[in-house]
Short mmCIF file of C-alpha atoms in Angstrom, two decimals:
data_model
loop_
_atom_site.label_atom_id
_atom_site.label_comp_id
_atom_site.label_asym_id
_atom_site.label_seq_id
_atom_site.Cartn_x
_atom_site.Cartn_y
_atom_site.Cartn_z
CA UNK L 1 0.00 0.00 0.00
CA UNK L 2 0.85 3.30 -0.70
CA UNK L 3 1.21 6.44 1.39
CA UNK L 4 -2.28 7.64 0.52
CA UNK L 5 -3.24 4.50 0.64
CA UNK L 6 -2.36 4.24 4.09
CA UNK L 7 -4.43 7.71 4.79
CA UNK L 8 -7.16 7.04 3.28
CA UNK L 9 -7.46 3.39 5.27
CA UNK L 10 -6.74 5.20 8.41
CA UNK L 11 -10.18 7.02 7.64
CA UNK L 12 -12.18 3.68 7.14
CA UNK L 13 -10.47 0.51 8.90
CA UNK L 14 -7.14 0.96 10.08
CA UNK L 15 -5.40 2.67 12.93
CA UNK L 16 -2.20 4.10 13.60
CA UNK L 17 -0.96 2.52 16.86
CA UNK L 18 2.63 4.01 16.58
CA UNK L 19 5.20 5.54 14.42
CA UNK L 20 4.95 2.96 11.28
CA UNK L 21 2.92 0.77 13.33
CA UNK L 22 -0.80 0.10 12.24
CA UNK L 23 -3.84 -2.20 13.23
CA UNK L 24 -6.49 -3.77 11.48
CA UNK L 25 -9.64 -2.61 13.95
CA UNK L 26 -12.59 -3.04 12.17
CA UNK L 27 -14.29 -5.33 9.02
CA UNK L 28 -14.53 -3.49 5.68
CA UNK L 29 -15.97 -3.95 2.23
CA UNK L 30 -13.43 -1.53 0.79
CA UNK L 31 -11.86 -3.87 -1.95
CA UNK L 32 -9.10 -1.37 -1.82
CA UNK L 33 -8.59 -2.66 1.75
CA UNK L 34 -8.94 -6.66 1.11
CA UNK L 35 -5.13 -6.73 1.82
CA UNK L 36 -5.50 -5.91 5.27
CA UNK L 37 -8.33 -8.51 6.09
CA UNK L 38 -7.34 -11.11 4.09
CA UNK L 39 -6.21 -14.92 5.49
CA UNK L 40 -2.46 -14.38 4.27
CA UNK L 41 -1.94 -11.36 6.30
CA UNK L 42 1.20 -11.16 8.52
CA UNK L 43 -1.17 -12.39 11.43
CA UNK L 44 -4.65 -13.66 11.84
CA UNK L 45 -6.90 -10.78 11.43
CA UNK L 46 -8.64 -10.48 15.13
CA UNK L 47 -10.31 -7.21 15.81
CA UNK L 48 -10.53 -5.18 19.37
CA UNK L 49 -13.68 -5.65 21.22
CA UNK L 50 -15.42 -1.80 20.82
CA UNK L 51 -17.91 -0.97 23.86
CA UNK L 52 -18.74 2.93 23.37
CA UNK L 53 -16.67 4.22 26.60
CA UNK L 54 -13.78 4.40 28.33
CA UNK L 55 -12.92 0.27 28.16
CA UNK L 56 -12.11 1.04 24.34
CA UNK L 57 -9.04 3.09 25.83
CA UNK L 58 -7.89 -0.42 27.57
CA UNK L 59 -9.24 -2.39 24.58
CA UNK L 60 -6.67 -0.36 21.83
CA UNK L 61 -3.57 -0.49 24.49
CA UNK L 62 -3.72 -4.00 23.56
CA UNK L 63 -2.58 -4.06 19.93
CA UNK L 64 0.33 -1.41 21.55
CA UNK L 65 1.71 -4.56 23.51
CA UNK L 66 1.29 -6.62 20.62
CA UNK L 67 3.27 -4.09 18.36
CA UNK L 68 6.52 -4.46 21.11
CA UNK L 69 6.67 -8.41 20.79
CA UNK L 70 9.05 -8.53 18.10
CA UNK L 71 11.19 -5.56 20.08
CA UNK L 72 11.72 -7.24 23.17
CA UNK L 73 15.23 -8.35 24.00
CA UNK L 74 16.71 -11.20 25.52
CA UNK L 75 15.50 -11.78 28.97
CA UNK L 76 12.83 -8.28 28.45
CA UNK L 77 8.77 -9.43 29.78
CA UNK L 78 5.76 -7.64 29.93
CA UNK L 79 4.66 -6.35 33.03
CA UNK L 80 2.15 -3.70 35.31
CA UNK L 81 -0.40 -3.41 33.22
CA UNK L 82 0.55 -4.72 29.86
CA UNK L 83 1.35 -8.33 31.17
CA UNK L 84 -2.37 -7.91 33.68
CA UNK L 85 -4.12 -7.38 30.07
CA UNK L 86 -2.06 -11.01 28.59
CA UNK L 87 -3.19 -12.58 31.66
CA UNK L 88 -6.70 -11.38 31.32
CA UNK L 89 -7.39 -8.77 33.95
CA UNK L 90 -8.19 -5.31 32.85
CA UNK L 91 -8.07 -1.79 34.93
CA UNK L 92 -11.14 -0.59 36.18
CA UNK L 93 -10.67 2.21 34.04
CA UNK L 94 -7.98 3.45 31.59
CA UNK L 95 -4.74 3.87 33.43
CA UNK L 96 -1.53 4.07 31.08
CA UNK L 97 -1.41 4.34 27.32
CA UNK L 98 1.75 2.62 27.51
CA UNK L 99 3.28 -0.74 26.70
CA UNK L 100 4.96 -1.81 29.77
CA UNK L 101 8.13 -4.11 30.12
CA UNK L 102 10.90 -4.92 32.61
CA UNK L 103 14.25 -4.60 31.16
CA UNK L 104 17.48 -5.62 33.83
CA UNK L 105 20.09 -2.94 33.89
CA UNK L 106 17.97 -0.02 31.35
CA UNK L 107 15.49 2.22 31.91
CA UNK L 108 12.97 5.03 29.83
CA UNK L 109 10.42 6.50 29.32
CA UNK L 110 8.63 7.15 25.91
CA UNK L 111 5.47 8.54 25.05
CA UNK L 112 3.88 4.28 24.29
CA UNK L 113 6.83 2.32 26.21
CA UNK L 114 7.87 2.68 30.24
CA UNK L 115 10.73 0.31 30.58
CA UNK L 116 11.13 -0.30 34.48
CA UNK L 117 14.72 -1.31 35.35
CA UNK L 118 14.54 -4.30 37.80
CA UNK L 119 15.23 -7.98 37.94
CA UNK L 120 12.88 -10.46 37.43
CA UNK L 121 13.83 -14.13 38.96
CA UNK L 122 13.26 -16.80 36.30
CA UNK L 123 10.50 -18.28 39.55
CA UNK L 124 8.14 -14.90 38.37
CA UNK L 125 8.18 -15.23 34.54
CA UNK L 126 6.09 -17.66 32.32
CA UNK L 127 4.94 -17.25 29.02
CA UNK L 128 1.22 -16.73 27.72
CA UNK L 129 0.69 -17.64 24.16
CA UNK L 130 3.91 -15.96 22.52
CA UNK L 131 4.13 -13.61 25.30
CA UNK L 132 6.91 -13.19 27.93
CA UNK L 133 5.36 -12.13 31.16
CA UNK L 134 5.51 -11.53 35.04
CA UNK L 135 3.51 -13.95 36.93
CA UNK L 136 0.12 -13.20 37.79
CA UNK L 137 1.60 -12.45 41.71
CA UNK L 138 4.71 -10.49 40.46
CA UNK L 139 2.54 -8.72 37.93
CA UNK L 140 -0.10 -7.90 40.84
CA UNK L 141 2.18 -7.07 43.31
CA UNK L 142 4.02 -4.44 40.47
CA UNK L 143 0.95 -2.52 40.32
CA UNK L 144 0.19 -2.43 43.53
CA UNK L 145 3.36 -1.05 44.06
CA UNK L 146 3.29 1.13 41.21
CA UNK L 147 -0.42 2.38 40.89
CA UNK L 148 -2.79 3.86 43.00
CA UNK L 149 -5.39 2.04 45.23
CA UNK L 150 -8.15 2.76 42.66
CA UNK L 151 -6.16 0.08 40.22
CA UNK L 152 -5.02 -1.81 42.19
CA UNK L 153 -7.69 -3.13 44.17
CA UNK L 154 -10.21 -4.14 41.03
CA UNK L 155 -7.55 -5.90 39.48
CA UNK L 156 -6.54 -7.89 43.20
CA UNK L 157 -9.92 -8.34 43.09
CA UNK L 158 -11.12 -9.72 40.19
CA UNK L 159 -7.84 -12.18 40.32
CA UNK L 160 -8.85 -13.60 44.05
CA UNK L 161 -12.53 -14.04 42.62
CA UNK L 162 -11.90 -16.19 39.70
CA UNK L 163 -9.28 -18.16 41.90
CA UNK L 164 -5.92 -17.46 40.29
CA UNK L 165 -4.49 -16.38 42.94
CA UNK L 166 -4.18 -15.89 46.74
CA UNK L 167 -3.77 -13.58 49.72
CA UNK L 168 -0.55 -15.29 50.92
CA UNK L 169 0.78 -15.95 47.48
CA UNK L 170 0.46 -11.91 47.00
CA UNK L 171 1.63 -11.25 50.19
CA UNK L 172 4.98 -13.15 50.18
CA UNK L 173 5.49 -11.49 46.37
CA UNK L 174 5.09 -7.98 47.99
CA UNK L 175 7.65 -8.68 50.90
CA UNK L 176 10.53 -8.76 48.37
CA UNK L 177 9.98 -5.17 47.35
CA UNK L 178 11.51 -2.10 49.62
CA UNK L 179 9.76 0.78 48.70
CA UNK L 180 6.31 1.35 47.85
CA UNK L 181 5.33 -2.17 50.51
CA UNK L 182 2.38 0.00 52.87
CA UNK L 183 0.34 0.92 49.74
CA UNK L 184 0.62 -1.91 48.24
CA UNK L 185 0.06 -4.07 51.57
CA UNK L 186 -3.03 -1.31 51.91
CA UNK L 187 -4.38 -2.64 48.44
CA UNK L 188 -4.17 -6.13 49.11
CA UNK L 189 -6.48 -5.80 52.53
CA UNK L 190 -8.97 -4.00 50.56
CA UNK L 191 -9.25 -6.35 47.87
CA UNK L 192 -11.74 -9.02 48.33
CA UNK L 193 -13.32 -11.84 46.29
CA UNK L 194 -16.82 -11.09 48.04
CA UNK L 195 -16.35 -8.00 45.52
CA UNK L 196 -18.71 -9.20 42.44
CA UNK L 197 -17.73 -6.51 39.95
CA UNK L 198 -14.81 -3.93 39.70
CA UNK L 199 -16.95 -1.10 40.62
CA UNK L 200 -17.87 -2.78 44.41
CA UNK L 201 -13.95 -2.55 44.83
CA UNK L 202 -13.80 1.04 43.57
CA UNK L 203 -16.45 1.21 46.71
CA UNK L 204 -14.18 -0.22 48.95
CA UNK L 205 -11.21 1.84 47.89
CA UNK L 206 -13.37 4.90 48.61
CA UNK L 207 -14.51 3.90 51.94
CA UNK L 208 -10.88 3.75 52.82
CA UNK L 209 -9.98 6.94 51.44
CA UNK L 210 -13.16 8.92 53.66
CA UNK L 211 -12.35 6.56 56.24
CA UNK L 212 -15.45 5.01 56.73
CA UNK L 213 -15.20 1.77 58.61
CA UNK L 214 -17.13 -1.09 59.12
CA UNK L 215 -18.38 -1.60 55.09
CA UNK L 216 -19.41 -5.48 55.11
CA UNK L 217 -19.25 -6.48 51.38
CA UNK L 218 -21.83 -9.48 50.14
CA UNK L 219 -24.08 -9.34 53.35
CA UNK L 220 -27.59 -11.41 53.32
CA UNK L 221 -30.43 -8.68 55.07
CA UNK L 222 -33.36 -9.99 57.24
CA UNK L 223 -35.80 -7.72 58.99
CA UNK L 224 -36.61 -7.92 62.89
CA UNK L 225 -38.96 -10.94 62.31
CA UNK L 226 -36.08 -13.01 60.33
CA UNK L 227 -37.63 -12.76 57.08
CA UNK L 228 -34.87 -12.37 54.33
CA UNK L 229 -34.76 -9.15 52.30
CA UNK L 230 -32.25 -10.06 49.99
CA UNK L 231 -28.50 -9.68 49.86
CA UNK L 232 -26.75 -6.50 49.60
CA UNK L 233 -23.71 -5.18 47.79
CA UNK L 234 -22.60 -3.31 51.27
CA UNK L 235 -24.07 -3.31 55.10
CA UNK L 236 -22.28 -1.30 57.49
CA UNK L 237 -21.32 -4.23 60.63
CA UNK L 238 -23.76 -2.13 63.44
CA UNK L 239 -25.93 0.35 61.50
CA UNK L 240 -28.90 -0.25 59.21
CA UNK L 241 -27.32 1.23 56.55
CA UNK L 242 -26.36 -0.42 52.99
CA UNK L 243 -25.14 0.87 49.86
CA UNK L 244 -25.52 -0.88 46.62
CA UNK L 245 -23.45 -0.50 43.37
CA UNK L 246 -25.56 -0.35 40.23
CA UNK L 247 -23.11 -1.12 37.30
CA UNK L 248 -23.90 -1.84 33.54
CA UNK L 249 -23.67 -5.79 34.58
CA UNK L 250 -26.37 -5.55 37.26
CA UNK L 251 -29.11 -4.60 34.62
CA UNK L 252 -27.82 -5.58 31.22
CA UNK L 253 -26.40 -8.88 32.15
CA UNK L 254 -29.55 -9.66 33.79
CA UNK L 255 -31.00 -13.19 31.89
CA UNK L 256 -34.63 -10.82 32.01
CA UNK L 257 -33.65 -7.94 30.84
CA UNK L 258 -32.70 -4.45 31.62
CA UNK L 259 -36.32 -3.57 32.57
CA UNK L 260 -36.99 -6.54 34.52
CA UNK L 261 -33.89 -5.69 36.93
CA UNK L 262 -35.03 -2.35 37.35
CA UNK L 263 -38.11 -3.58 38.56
CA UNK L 264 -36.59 -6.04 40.97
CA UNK L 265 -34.22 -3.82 42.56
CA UNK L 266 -36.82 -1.19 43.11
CA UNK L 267 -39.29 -3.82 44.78
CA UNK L 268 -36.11 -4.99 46.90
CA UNK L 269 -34.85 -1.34 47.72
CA UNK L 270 -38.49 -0.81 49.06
CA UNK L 271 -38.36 -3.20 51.31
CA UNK L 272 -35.21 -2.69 52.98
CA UNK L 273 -36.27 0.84 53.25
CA UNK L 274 -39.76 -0.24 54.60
CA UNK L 275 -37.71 -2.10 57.04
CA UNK L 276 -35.84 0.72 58.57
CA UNK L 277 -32.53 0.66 56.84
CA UNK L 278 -31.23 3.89 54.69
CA UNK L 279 -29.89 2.94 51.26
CA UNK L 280 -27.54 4.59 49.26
CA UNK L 281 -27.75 4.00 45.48
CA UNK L 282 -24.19 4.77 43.85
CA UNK L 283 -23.39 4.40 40.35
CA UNK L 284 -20.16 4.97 38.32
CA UNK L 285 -19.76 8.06 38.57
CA UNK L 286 -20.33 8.67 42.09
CA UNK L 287 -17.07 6.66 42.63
CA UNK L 288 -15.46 9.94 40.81
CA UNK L 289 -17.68 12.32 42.75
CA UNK L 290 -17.36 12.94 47.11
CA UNK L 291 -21.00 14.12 47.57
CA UNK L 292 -22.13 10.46 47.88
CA UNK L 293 -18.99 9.23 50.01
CA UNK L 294 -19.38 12.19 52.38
CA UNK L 295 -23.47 11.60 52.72
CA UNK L 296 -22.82 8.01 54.00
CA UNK L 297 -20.08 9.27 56.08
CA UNK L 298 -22.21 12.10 57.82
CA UNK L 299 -25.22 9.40 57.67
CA UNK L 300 -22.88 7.29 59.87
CA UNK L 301 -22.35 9.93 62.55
CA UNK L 302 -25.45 11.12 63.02
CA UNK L 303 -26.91 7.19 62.90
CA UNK L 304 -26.74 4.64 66.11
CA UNK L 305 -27.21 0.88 65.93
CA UNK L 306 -29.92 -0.98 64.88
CA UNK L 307 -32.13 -2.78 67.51
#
C-alpha cells in the first residue's frame, strides 16, 4: 500500500498505533482494503472488542503490547499493566497508554513504552501464548506497588474471585519489594473476592480513602422478624445502613432484561427501606464524585445501631 493508501485506510479501517505501526480494527468492504483482512496477512486478522466508553481506551492499548513483541530483548517481559491485560485482567478504568516491560540494567520513558529497570527471577516469569510475562503475583504485586489504590484493588480483586491467585501468594510477592510495601500491603487488605464486579472494589477503595469503617461487602439482610430481604452489595457491621453498586452488569447482564432488573431492585430497595434501613444507590460516577462518600459518612455519625 501506498502512502495515501495508508491515509485514506486510516479514515475507514485501520489505525495508527505508533510511528509505522498500524492495526487492522474493524471489518470493511473496501476492496481497496482486502489486503488488510485477508487470510495471508502477517497475522490472523482479530479485531478489538469496541464498547462505546472508556474500556475502548484499555481495549486499543492491547494491539500497543502486541506491536513491542518482536522488540523485546533477551530476557525483556511484559509487566504492570501490559502483562495484567495477557493474563486477562483489565483496569477498572484506563490507566496508562503505555506498553509496559521490565528490562534488567535499562530504563525510559517514551510517550507508548515505560521500561522499568529491575530484575525479574526466572521463579516470576512464564509465558502466555507468545508472550513473555511476570507472573500473575509479580505482575499484581508491580501494580500495587506502582499504581494507585483505585487500580489496584479491582484488578486484586477480580484475580482472588476467579481463583488465580491468593492472599498469601500476593503477600509473600510484595515482601521482596523495599519501597512502595504499605500501599501496596493497603491494596491487598482491601481487595476481596466477596467483591462481584470492579466497581464494588472502587467502593471499597473509597470507603478507605473517607475513612469510613465497618463496610461489610456481600451481606444477606433480614428484617426484625427473620424474614430475608435479599442480599446487599454493602451493610455497614452495626448500622442499618447499605449501599448498593448499580453497574452496567447488574441490569444488562440480567438473563430478564434491563427492565426486569429495574423492577426487581426497586421492589427490593423498598423493602429494605420499609424495614428501617437507609440505602444509598451509587453508580459509576459517584465513585469519581465525594458528595455520595461524604453523605454516608455524615449518615454514619449522626446514625446509632440498629435494635
Amino acid at each position: 500500500m501506498t502512502d495515501d493508501d495508508v491515509r485514506r485506510a486510516q479514515q475507514c479501517c485501520l489505525r495508527r498505533i505508533r510511528r509505522g505501526h498500524y492495526a487492522v480494527v474493524s471489518p470493511c468492504n473496501s476492496p481497496q482494503h482486502a489486503v488488510l483482512h485477508s487470510p495471508g496477512a502477517a497475522e490472523p486478522i482479530s479485531y478489538p472488542k469496541t464498547f462505546g466508553d472508556i474500556r475502548d481506551r484499555t481495549e486499543n492499548l492491547k494491539p500497543l503490547i502486541r506491536s513491542r513483541l518482536l522488540e523485546l530483548h533477551s530476557g525483556d517481559v511484559y509487566s504492570h499493566i501490559s502483562a495484567a491485560l495477557i493474563h486477562g485482567i483489565r483496569p477498572p478504568f484506563p490507566a496508562t497508554d503505555q506498553a509496559e516491560i521490565i528490562r534488567t540494567g535499562y530504563h525510559e520513558n517514551f510517550p507508548t513504552l515505560r521500561i522499568y529497570d529491575r530484575t525479574v527471577p526466572l521463579t516470576d516469569r512464564t509465558t502466555v501464548g507468545d508472550y513473555a510475562v511476570t507472573g500473575l503475583s509479580r505482575t499484581l504485586s508491580d501494580i500495587a506497588h506502582d499504581y494507585p489504590l483505585e487500580i489496584s484493588v479491582p484488578m486484586i480483586s477480580e484475580a482472588l474471585r476467579v481463583g488465580n491467585i491468593s492472599k498469601p501468594e500476593l503477600l509473600e510477592q510484595m515482601k521482596i519489594r523495599r519501597r512502595g510495601c504499605r500501599v501496596a500491603q493497603q491494596g491487598l487488605a482491601l481487595s476481596d473476592p466477596l467483591h462481584e464486579s470492579q466497581g464494588e472494589s472502587l467502593c471499597a477503595v473509597k470507603f478507605h480513602r473517607f475513612s469510613i469503617a465497618d463496610m461489610i461487602p456481600q451481606v444477606a439482610v433480614h428484617d426484625r422478624t427473620g424474614k430475608f430481604l435479599g442480599r446487599c452489595d454493602f451493610k455497614h457491621a452495626r448500622l442499618p445502613l447499605i449501599v448498593e453498586f448499580h453497574g452496567l452488569g447488574k441490569y444488562y447482564l440480567n438473563e430478564n432484561g434491563p427492565d426486569r432488573a429495574s423492577k426487581d431492585n426497586h421492589a427490593r430497595h423498598m423493602r429494605l427501606a420499609n424495614a428501617g434501613f437507609a440505602v444509598f444507590n451509587l453508580v459509576w460516577a459517584d465513585l469519581f464524585r465525594s458528595d455520595m462518600f461524604s453523605a454516608i459518612k455524615k449518615h454514619i455519625a449522626e446514625s446509632r445501631p440498629h435494635r
